[in-house]
Short mmCIF file of C-alpha atoms in Angstrom, two decimals:
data_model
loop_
_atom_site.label_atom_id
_atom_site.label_comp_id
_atom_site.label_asym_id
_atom_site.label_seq_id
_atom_site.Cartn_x
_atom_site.Cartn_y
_atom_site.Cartn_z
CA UNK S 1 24.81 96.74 80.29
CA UNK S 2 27.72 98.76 79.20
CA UNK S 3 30.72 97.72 77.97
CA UNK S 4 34.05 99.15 78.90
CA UNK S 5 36.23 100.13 75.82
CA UNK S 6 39.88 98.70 75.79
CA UNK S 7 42.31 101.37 77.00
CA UNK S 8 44.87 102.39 73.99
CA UNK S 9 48.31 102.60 74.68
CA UNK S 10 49.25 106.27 74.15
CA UNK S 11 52.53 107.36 73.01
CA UNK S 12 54.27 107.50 76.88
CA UNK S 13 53.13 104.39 78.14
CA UNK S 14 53.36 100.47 77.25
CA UNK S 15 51.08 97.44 77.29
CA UNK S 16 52.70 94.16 78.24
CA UNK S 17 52.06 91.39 75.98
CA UNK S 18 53.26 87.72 76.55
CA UNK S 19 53.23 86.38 73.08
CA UNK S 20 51.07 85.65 70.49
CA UNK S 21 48.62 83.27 71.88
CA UNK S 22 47.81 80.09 68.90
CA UNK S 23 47.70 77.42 71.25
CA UNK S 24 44.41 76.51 73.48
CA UNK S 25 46.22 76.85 76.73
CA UNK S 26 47.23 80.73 77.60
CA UNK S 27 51.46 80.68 77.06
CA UNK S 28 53.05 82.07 79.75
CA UNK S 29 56.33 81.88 80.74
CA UNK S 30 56.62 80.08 84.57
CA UNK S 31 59.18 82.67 86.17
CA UNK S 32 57.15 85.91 85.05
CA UNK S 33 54.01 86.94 87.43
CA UNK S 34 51.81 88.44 84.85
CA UNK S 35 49.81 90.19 87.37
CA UNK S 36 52.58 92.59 88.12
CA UNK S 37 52.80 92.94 84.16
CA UNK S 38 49.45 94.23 83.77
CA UNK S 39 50.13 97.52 85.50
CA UNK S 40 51.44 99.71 82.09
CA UNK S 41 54.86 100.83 82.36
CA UNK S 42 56.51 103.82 81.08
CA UNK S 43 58.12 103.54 77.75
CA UNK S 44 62.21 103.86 77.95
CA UNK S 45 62.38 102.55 81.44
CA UNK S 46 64.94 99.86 81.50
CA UNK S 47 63.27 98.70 84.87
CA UNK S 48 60.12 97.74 82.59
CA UNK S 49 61.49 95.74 79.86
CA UNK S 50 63.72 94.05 81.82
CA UNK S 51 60.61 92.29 83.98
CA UNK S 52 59.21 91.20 80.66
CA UNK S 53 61.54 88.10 79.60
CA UNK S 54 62.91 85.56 82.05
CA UNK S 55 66.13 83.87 80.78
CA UNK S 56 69.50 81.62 81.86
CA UNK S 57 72.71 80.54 81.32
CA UNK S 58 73.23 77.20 80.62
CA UNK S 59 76.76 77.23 81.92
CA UNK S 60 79.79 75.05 80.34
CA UNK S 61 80.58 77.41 78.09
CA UNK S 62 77.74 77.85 76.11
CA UNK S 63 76.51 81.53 75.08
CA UNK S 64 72.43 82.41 75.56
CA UNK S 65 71.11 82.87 71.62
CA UNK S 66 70.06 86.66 71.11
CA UNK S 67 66.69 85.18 70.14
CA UNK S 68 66.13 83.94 73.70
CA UNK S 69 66.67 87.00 75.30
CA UNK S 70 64.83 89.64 72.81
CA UNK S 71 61.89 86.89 71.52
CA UNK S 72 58.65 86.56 72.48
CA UNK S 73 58.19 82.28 72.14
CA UNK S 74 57.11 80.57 75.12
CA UNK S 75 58.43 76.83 75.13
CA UNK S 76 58.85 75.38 79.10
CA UNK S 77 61.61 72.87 78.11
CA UNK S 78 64.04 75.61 76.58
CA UNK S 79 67.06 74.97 78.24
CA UNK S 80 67.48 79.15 78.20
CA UNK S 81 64.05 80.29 78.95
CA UNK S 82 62.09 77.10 80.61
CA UNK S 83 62.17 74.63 83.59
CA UNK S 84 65.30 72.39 82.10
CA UNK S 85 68.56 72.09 83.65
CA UNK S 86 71.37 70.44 81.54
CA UNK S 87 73.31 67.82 83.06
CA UNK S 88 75.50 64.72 81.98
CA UNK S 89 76.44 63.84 78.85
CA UNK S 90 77.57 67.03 75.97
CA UNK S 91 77.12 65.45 72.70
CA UNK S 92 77.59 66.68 68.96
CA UNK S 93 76.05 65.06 65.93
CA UNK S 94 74.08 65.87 62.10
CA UNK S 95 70.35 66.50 61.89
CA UNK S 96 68.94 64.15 60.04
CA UNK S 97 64.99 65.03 60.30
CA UNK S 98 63.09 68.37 61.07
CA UNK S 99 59.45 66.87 60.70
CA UNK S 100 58.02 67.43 64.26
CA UNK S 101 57.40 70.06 66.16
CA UNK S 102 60.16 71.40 68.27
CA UNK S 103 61.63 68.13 68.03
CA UNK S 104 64.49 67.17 65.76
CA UNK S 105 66.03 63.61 65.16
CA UNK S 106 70.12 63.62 65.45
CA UNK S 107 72.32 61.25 63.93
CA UNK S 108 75.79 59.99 65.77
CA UNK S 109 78.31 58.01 64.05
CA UNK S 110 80.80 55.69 66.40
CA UNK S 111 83.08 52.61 65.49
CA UNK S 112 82.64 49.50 67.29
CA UNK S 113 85.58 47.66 68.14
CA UNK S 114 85.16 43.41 67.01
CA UNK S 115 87.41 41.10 69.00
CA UNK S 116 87.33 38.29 66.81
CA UNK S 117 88.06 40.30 63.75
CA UNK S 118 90.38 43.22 65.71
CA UNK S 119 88.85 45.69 63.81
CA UNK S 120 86.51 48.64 63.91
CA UNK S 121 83.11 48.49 62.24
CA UNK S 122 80.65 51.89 61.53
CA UNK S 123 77.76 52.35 63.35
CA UNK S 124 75.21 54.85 64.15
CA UNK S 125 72.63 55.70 66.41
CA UNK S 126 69.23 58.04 66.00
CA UNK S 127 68.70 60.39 68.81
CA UNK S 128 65.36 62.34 69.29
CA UNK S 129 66.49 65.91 70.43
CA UNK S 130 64.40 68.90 71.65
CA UNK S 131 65.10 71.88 69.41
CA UNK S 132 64.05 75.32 71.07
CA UNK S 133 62.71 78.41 68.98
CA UNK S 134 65.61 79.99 70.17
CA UNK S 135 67.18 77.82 66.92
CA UNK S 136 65.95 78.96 63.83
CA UNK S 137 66.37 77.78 60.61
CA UNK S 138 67.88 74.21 61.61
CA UNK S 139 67.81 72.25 58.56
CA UNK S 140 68.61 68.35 57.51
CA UNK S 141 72.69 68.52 57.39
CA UNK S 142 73.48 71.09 59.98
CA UNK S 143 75.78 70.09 63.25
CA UNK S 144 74.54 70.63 66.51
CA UNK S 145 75.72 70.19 70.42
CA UNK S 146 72.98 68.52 72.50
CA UNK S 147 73.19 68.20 76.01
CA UNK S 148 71.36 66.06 78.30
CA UNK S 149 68.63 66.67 80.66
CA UNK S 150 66.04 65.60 82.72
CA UNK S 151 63.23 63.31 80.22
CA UNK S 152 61.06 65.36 78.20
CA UNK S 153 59.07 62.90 76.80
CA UNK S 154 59.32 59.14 76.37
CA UNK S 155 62.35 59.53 74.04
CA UNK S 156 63.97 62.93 74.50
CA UNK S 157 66.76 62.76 76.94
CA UNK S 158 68.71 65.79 75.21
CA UNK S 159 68.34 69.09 74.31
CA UNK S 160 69.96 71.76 71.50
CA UNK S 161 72.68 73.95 73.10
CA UNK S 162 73.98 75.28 69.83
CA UNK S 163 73.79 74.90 66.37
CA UNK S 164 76.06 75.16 63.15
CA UNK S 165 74.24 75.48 59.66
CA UNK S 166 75.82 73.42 57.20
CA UNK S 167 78.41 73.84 54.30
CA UNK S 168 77.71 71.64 51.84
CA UNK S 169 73.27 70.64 51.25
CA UNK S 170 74.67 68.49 48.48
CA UNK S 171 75.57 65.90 50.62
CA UNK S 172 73.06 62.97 52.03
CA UNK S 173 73.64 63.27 55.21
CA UNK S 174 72.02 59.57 55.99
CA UNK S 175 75.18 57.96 53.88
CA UNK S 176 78.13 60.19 55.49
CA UNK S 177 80.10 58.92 57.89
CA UNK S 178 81.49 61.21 60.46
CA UNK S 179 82.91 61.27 63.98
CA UNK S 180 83.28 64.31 66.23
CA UNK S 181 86.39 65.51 68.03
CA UNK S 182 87.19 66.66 71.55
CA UNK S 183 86.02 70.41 71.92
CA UNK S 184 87.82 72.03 74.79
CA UNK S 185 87.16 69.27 77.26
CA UNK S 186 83.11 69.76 76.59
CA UNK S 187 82.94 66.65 74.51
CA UNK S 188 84.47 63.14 74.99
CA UNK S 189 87.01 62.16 72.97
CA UNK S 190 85.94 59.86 70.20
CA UNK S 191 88.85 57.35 70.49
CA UNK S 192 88.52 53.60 70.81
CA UNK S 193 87.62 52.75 74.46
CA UNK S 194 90.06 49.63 74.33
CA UNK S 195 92.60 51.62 73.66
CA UNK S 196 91.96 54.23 77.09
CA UNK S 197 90.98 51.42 79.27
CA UNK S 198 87.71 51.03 79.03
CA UNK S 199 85.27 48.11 77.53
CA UNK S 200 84.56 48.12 73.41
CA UNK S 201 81.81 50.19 72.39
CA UNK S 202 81.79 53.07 74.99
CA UNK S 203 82.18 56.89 74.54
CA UNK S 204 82.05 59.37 76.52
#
């Protein structure tokens, strides 16, 4: 039997790689037909690169991360490079936990209006949020936007559209109180429902 030796990829021509394959399933990316990719393309040629990576716009405002558009991750429910399509509900809140995989948990403060009492009590809610590659370096404290989207799994309804490190990492961020702000019409204005017409305890 003989064995055909790999072809090396001289200094005018290009192999096409996917990414670097650690999982048991090959990685590929759903919009790219890697049998067209297998072909080796000239070096310099816009027309080849281009091919490689398959990315999006989001829409509403929100810019695609340069990591989307020049990495090499494979992840099918990035809203910039996968299958997702955000719809619904633009949210902003603090991470709070960075323990799984490609999964962050997001913290939103709100004030609940009592009628016997006529006053506002703090509350909170825990979120489970799917945070792309694209994201790097997201860290307990840090403020992100999170939009909604199809389900992921059985409790991630949202998914990182952008992300702003924090300030202060002195801070415990599981004792702070805080309540976004209208952004441009994106996100709902956190103001007492009673007060625009609507029952206690919505937003947004």
């Amino acid at each position: 039997l003989r064995i055909a030796r790999p072809q090396r990829a001289t200094a005018g021509t290009m192999e096409y790689r996917e990414t670097e394959q650690t999982e048991k399933a090959y990685q590929k990316q759903a919009a790219v037909f890697i049998a067209s990719k297998r072909v080796v393309a000239r070096s310099g040629t816009k027309a080849g690169k281009k091919g490689f990576r398959y990315y999006k716009s989001v829409g509403l405002g929100f810019k695609t991360p340069k990591t989307a558009i020049e990495g090499s991750y494979v992840d099918k429910k990035c809203p910039f490079t996968g299958n997702v399509v955000v719809r619904g509900r633009i949210l902003k809140g603090i991470v709070i936990s960075t323990k799984m995989k490609r999964t962050i948990v997001v913290r939103r403060d709100f004030l609940q209006y009592h009628r016997k009492y006529k006053r506002f009590e703090k509350r909170h809610r825990n979120m489970s949020v799917h945070c792309s590659p694209a994201f790097e370096n997201v860290r307990e404290g840090d403020t992100v936007t999170i939009g909604e989207c199809r389900p992921l799994t059985k409790t991630v309804r949202f998914n990182v559209l952008q992300h702003e490190p924090s300030t202060n990492t002195a801070l415990n961020v599981k004792k702070v109180f805080r309540v976004f702000k209208a952004e441009g019409g994106r996100l709902a204005a956190l103001v007492p429902s009673r007060l625009a017409g609507g029952k206690p305890g919505e937003w947004g």
